[in-house]
Coordinates of N, CA and C in Angstrom, one line a residue:
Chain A
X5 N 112.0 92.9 67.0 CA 112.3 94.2 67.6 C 111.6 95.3 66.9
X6 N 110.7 94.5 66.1 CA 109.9 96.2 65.5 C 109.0 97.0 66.3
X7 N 108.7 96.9 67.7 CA 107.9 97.8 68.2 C 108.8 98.2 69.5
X8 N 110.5 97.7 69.4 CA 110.9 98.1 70.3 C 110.7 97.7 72.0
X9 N 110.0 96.6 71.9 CA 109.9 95.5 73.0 C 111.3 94.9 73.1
X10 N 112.1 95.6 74.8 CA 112.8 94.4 75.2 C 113.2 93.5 75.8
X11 N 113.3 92.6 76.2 CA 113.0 91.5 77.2 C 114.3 91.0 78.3
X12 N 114.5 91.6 79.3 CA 115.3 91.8 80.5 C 115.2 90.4 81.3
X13 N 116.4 90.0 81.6 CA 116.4 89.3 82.5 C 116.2 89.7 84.2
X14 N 115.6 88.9 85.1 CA 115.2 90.0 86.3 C 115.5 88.6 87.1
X15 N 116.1 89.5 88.4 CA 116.5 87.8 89.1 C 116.2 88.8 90.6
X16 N 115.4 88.4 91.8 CA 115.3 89.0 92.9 C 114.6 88.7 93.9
X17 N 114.7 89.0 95.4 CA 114.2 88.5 96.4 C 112.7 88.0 96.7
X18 N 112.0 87.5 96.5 CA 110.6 88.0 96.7 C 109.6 87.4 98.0
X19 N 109.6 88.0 98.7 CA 108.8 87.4 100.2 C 109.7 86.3 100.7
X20 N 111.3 86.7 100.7 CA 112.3 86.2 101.5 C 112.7 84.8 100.2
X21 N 112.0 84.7 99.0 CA 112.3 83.5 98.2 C 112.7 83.9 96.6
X22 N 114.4 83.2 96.0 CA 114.3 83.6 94.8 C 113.7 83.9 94.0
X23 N 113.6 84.9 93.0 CA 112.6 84.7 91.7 C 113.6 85.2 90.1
X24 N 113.5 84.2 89.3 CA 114.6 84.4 88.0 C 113.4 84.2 87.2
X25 N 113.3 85.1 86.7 CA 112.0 85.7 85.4 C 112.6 86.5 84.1
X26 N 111.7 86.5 83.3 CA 112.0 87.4 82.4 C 110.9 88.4 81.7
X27 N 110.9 89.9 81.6 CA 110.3 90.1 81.4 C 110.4 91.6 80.7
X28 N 109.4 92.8 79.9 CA 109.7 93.6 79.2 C 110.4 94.6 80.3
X29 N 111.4 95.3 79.7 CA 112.0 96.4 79.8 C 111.1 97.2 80.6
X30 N 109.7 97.5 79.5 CA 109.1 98.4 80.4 C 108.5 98.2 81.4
X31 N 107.7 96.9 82.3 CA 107.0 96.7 83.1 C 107.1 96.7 83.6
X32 N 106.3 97.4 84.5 CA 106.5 98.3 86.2 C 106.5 96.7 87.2
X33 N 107.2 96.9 88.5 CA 106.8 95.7 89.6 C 105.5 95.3 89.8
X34 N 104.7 96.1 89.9 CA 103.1 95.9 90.2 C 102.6 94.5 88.5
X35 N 102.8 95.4 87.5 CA 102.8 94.5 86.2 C 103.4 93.1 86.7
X36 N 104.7 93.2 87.4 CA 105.2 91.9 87.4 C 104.4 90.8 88.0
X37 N 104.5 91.4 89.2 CA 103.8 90.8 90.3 C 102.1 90.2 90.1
X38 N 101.7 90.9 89.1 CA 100.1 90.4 88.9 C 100.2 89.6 87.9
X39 N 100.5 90.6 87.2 CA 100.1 89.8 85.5 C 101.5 88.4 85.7
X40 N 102.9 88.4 85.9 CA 103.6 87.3 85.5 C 103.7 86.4 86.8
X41 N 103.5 86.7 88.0 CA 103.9 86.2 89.3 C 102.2 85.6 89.9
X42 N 101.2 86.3 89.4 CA 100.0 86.0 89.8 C 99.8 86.5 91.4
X43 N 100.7 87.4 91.7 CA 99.8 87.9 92.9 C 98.9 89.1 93.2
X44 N 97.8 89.1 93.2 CA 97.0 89.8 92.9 C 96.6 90.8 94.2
X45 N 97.3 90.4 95.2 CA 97.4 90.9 96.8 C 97.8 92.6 96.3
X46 N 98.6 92.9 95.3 CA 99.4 94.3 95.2 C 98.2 95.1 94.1
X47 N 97.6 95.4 94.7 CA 96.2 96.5 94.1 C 97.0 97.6 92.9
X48 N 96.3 98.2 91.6 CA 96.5 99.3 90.9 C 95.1 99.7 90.8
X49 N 95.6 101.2 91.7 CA 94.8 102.1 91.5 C 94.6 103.1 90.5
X50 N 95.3 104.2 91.1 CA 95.8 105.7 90.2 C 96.9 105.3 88.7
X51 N 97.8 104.6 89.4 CA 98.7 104.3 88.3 C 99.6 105.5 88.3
X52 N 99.6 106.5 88.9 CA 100.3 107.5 89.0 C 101.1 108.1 89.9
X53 N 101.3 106.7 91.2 CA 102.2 107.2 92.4 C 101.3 108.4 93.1
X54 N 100.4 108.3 93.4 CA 99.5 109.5 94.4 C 98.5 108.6 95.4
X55 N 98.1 107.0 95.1 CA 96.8 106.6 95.6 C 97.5 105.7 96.8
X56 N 98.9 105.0 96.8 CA 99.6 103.7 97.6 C 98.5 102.6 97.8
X57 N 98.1 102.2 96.7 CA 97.1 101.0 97.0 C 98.3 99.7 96.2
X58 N 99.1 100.3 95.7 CA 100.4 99.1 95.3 C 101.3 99.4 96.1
X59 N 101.5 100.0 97.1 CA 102.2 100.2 97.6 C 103.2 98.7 98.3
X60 N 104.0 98.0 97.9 CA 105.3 97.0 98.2 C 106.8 97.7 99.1
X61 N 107.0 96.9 99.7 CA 108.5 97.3 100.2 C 109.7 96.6 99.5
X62 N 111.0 97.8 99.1 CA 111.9 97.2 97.9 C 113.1 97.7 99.5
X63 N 113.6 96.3 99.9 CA 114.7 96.5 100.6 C 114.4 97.0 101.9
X64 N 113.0 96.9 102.4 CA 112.2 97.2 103.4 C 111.6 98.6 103.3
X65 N 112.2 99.7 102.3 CA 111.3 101.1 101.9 C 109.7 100.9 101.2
X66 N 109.0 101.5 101.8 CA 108.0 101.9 100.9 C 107.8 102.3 99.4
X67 N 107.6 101.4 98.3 CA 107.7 102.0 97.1 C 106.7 102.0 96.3
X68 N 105.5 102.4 95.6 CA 104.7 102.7 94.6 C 104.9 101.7 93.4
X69 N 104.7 100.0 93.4 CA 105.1 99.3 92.3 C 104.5 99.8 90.6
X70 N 103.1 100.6 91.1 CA 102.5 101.1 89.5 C 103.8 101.6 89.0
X71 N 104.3 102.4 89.7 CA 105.6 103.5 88.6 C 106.8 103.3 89.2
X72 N 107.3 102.1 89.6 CA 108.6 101.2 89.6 C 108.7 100.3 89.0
X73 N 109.7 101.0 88.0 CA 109.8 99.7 87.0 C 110.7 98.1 87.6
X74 N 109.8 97.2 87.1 CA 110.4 95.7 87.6 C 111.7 95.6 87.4
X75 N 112.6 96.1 86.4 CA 113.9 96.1 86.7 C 114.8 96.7 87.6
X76 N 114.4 97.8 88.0 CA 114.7 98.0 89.4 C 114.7 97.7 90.6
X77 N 114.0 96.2 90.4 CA 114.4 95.0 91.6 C 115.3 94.3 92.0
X78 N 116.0 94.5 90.4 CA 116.8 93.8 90.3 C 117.9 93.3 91.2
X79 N 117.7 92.2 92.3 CA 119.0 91.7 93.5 C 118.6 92.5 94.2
X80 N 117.2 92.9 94.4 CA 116.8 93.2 96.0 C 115.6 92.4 96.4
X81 N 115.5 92.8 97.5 CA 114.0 92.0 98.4 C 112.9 93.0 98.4
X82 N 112.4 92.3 97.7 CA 110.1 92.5 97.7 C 110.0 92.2 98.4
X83 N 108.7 92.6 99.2 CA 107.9 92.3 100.3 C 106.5 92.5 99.8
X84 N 106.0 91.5 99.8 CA 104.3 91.9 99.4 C 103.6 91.6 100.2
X85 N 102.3 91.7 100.6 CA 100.9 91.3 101.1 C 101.1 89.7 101.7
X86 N 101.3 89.3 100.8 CA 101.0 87.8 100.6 C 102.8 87.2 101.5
X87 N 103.2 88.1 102.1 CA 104.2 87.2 102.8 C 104.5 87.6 104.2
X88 N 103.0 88.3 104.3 CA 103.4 88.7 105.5 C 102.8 87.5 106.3
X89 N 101.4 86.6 106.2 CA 100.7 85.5 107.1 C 102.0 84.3 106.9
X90 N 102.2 84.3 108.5 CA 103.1 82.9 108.7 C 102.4 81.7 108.0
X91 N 103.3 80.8 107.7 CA 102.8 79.4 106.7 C 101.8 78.6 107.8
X92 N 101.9 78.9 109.1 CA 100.8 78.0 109.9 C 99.8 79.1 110.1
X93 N 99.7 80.2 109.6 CA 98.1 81.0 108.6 C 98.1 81.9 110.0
X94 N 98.9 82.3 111.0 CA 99.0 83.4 111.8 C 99.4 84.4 111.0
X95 N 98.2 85.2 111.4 CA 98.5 86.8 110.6 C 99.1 87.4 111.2
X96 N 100.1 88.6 110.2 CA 101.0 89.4 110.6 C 100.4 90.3 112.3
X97 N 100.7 91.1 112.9 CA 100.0 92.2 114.1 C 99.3 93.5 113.5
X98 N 99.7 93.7 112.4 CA 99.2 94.8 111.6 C 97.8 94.0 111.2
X99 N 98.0 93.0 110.6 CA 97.1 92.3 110.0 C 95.9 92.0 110.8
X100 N 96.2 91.3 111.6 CA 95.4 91.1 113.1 C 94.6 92.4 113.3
X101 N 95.9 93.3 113.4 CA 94.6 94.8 113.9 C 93.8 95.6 113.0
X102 N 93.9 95.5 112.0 CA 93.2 96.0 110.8 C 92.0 95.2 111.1
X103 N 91.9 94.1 110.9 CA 90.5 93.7 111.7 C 90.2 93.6 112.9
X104 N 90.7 93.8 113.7 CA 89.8 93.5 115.0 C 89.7 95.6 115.6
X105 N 90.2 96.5 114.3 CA 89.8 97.5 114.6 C 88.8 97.9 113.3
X106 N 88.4 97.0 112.8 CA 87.6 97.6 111.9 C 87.9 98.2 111.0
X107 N 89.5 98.2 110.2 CA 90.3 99.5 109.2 C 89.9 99.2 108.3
X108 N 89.1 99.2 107.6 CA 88.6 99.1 106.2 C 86.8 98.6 106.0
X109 N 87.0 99.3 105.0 CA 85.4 98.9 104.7 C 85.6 98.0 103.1
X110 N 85.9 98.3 101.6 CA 86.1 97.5 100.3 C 87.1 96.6 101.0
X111 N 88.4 97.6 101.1 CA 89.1 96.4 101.2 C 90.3 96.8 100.4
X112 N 90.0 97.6 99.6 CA 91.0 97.6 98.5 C 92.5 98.3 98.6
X113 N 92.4 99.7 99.5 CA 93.9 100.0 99.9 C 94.4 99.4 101.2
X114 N 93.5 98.1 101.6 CA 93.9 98.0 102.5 C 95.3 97.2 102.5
X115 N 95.3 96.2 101.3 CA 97.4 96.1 101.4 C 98.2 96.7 101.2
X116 N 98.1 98.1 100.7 CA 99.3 98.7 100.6 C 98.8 99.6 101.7
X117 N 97.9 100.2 102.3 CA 97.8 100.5 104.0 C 98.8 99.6 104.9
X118 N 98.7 98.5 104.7 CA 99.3 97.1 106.0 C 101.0 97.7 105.1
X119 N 101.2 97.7 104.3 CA 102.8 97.2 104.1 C 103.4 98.9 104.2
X120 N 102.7 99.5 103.5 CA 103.4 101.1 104.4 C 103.6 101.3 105.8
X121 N 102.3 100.6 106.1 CA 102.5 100.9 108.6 C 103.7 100.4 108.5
X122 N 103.9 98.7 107.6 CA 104.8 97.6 108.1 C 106.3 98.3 108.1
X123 N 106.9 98.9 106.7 CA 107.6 99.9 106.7 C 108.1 101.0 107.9
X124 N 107.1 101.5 108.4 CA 106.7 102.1 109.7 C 107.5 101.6 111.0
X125 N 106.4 100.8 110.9 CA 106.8 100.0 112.5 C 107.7 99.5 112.3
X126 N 108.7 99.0 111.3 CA 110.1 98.3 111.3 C 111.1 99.3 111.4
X127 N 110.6 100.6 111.3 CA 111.6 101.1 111.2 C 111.9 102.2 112.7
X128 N 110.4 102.4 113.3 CA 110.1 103.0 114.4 C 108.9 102.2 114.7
X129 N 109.1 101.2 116.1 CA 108.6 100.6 116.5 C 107.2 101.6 117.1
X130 N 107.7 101.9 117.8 CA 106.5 103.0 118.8 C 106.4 104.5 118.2
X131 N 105.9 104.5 116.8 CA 105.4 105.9 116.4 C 104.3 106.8 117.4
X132 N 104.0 107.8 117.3 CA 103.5 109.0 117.4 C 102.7 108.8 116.9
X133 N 101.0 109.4 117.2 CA 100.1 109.4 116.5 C 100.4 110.2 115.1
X134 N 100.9 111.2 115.5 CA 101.2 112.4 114.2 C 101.9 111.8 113.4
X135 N 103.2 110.6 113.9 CA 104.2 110.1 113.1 C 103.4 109.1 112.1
X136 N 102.0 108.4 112.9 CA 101.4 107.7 111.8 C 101.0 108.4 111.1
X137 N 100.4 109.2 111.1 CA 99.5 109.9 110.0 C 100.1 110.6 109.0
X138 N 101.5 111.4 109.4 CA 102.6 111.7 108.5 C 103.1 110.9 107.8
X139 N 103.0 109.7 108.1 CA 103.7 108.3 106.9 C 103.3 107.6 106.3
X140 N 101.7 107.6 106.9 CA 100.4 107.2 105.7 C 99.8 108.2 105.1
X141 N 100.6 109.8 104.9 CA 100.4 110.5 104.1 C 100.1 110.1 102.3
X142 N 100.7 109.1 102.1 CA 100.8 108.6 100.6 C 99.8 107.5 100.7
X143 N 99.1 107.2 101.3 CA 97.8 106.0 101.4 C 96.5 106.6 101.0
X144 N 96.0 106.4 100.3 CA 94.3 107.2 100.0 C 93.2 105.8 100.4
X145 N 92.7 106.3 101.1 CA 91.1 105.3 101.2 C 90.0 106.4 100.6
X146 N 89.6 105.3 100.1 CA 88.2 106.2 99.4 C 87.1 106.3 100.0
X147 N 86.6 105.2 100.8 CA 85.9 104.8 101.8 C 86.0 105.5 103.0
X148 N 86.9 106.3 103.0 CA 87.6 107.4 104.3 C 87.1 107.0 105.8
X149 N 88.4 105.9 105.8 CA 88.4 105.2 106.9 C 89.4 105.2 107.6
X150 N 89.8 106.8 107.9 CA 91.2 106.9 108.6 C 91.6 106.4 109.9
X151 N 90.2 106.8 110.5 CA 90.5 107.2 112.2 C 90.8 105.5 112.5
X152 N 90.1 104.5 111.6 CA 90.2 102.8 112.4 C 91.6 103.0 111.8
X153 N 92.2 103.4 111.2 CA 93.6 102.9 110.1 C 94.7 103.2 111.2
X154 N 94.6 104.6 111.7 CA 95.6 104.9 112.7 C 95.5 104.2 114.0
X155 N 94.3 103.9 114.2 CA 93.7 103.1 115.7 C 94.4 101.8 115.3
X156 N 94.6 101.0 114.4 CA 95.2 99.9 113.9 C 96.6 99.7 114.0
X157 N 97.2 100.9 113.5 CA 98.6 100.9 113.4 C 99.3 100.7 115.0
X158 N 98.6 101.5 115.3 CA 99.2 102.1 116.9 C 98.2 100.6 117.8
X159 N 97.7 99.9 117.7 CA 97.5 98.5 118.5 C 98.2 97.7 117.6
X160 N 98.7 97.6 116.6 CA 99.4 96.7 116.3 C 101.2 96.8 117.0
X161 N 101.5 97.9 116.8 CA 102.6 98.8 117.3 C 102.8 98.2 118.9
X162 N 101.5 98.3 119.6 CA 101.5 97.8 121.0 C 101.5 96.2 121.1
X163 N 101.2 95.3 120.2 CA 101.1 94.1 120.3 C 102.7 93.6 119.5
X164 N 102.9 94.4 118.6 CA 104.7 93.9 118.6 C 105.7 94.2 119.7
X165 N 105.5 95.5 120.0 CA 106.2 95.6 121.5 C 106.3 94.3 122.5
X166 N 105.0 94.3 123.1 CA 104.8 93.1 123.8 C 105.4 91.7 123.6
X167 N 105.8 91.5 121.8 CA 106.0 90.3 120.9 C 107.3 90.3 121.9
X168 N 108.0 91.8 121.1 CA 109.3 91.6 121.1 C 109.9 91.5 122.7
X169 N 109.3 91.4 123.5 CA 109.6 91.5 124.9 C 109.9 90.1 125.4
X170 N 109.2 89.3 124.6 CA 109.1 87.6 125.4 C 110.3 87.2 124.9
Chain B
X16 N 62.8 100.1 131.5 CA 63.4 98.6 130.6 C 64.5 98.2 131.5
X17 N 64.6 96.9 131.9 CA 66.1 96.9 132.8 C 67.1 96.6 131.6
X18 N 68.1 96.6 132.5 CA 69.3 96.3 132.0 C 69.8 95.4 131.9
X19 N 70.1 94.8 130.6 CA 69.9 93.7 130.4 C 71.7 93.0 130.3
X20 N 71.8 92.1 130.8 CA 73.2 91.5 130.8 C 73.9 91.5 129.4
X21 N 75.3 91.4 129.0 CA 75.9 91.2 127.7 C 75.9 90.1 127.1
X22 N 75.8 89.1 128.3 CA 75.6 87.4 127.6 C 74.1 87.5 127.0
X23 N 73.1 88.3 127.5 CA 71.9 87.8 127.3 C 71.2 87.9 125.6
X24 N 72.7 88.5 124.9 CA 72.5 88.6 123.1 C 73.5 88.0 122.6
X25 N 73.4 87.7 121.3 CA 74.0 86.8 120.5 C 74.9 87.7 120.1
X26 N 73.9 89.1 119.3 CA 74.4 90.1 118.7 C 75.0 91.2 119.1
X27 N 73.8 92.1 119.8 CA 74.1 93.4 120.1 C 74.7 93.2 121.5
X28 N 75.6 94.2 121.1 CA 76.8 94.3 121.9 C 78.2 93.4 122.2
X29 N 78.2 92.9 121.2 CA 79.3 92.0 120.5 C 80.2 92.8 120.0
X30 N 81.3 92.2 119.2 CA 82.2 92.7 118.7 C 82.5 91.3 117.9
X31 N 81.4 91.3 116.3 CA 81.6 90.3 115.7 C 82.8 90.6 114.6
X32 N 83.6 89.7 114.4 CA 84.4 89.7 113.3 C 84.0 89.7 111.8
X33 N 84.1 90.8 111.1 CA 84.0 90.5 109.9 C 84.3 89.4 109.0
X34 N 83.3 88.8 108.1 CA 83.3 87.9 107.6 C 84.6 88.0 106.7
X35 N 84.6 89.0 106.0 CA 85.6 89.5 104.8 C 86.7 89.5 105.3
X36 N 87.3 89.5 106.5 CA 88.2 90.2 107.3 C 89.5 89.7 106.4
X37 N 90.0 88.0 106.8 CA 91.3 87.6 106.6 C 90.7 87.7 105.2
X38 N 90.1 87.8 104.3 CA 91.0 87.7 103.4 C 90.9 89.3 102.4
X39 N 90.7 89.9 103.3 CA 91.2 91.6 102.9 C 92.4 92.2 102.9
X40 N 92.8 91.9 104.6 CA 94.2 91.9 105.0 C 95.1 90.9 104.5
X41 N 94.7 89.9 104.1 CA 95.8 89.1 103.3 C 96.2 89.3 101.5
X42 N 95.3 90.1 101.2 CA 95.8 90.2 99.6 C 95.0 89.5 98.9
X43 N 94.2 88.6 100.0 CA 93.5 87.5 98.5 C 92.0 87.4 98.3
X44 N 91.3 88.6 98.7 CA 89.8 89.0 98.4 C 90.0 89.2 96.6
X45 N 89.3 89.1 96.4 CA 88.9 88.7 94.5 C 88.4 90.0 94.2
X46 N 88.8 90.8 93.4 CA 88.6 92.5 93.0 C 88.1 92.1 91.2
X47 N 87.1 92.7 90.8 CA 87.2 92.8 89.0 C 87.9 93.0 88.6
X48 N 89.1 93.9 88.8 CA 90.4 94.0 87.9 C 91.5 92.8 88.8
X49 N 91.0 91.6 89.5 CA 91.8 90.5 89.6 C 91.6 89.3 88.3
X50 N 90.6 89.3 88.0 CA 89.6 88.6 87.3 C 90.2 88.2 85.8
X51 N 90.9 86.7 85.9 CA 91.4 86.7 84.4 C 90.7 85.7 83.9
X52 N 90.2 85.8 82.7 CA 89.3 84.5 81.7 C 90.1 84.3 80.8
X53 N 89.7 82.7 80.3 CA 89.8 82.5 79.0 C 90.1 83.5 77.9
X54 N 90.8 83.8 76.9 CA 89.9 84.5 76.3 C 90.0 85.6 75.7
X55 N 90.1 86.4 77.2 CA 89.5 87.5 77.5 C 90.3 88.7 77.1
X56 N 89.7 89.7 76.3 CA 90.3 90.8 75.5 C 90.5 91.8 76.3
X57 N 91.3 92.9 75.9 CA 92.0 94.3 76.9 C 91.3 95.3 75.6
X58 N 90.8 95.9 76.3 CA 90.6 97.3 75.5 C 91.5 98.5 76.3
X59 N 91.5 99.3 75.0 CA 93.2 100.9 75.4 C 92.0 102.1 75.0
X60 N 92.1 103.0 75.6 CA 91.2 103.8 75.0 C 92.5 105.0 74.4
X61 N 92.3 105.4 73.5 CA 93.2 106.6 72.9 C 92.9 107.8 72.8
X62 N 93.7 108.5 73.8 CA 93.0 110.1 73.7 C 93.6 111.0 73.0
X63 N 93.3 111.9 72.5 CA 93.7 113.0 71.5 C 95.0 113.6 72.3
X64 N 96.2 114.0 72.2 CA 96.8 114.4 72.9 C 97.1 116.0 72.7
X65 N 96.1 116.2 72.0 CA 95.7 117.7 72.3 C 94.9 118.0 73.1
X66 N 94.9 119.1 74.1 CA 94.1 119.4 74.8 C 92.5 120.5 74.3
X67 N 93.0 120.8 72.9 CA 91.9 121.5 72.2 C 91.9 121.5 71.3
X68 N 91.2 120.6 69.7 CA 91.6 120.4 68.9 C 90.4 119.7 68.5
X69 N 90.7 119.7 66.6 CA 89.1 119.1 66.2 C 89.7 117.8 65.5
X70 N 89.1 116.6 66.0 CA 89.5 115.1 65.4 C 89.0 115.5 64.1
X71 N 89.8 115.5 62.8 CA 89.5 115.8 61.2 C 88.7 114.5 60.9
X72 N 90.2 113.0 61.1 CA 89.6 112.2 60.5 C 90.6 110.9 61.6
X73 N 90.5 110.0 61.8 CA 91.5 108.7 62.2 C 91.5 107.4 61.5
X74 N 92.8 107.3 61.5 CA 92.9 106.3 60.4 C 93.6 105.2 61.1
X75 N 92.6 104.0 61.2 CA 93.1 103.0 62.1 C 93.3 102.0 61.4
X76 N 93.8 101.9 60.4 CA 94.5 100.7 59.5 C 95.7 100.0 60.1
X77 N 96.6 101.0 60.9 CA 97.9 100.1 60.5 C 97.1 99.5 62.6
X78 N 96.6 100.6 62.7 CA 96.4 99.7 64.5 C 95.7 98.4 64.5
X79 N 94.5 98.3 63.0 CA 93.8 96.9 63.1 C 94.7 95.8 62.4
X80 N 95.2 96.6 62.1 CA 96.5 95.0 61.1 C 97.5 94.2 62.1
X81 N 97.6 94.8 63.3 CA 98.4 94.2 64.2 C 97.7 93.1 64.8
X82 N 99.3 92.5 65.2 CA 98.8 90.6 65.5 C 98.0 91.2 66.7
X83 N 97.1 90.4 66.9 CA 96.1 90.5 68.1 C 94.9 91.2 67.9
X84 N 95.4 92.2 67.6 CA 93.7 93.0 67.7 C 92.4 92.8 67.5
X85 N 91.6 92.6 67.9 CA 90.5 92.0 67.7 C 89.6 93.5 66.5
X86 N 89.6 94.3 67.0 CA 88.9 95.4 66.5 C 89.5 96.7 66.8
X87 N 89.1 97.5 65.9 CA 89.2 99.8 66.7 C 88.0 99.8 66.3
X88 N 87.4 100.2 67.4 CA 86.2 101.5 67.7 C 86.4 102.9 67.9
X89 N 85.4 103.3 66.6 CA 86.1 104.7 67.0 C 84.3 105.3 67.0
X90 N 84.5 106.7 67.0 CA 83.1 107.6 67.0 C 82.9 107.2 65.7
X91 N 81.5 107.6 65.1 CA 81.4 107.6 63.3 C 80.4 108.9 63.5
X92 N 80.1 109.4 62.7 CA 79.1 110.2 62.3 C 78.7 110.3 61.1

């Protein structure tokens, strides 16, 4: 305990599957998720809650893993990148339309882009153009690839509609 | 020049899928800061936490004596 390292037990949902870990006091979810969980799907950008390129859902909200600490998961559900493609490799509708509208060029905000819409559309199926743009207010692309991002959201939006109709 | 049918190219005027596509949207495209080696050391850079102020001298004894550290680099003149 001489540098004041403490080591937390962490027990919580993650992509609908337990997870009992242990790990420091201070280490943010993004920390968790890369460095001890190996998923490398949750991008750090800024580090400072301004860029949403870690952007994860904690209990289905949008949250900034760089500056949420992993103990604050504690007995809730993560949602990451990596659980959104069904196990027979069909990608999520967001997912789907991110490419087939061209939303990104690196690549790099593009999962925490997909899991903020996902946030979105779960919670209002058929947004508003304005409503997207107001809620991917916290998403930065550097590549400034907005116009395919909202063109995406809003066909994906139209292809879960359709889902949820059959 | 006539006008030439859609079938009559491979390319133009397609709407080819990006190669990169699934695995951009899936989380698992390979980024340099995914990239873990053997090995492989972390450097911290340490900034003056003055905003205007003259570095006199730094004395990085007790930072190189800790377990791990490979080295401190500092300026010399």
């Amino acid at each position: 305990m001489t540098d004041g390292m403490r080591i937390v037990a962490l027990k919580f949902q993650l992509n609908g599957k337990p997870v009992e870990m242990e790990c420091e006091a201070e280490e943010t979810l993004a920390e968790v998720l890369r460095n001890h969980l190996n998923l490398n799907g949750t991008k750090v950008s800024c580090e400072v809650q301004v860029c949403g390129a870690c952007t994860v859902l904690v209990d289905g909200l949008p949250v900034s893993s760089c500056t949420y600490l992993a103990y604050e998961a504690r007995g809730k559900n993560v949602a990451t990148i990596e659980g959104l493609e069904k196990p027979d490799g069909t990608l999520h509708p967001l997912q789907q339309a991110f490419i087939d509208d061209f939303a990104f060029q690196c690549g790099f905000c593009t999962p925490g882009m997909i899991m903020a819409a996902k946030a979105l559309l779960d919670e209002n199926p058929q947004p508003t153009r304005a409503e997207i743009i107001h809620h991917m207010d916290g998403n930065i692309c550097r590549c400034t690839g907005y116009v395919p991002i909202v063109a995406a959201v809003q066909r994906a939006a139209g292809v879960m509609a359709k889902e949820s109709k059959k | 020049m006539s006008a030439e049918k859609k079938t009559d190219f491979h390319v133009v005027n397609h709407s080819i899928p990006r190669r990169d596509g699934r695995v951009k949207v899936t989380g698992k495209a390979p980024y340099v800061a995914d990239l873990k080696l053997i090995g492989m050391a972390y450097a911290k850079v340490l900034r003056s936490p003055y905003a205007h102020a003259k570095i006199v001298s730094i004395d990085t004894l007790r930072a190189a004596s800790r377990p791990g550290v490979y080295c401190v680099i500092t300026v010399t003149r």
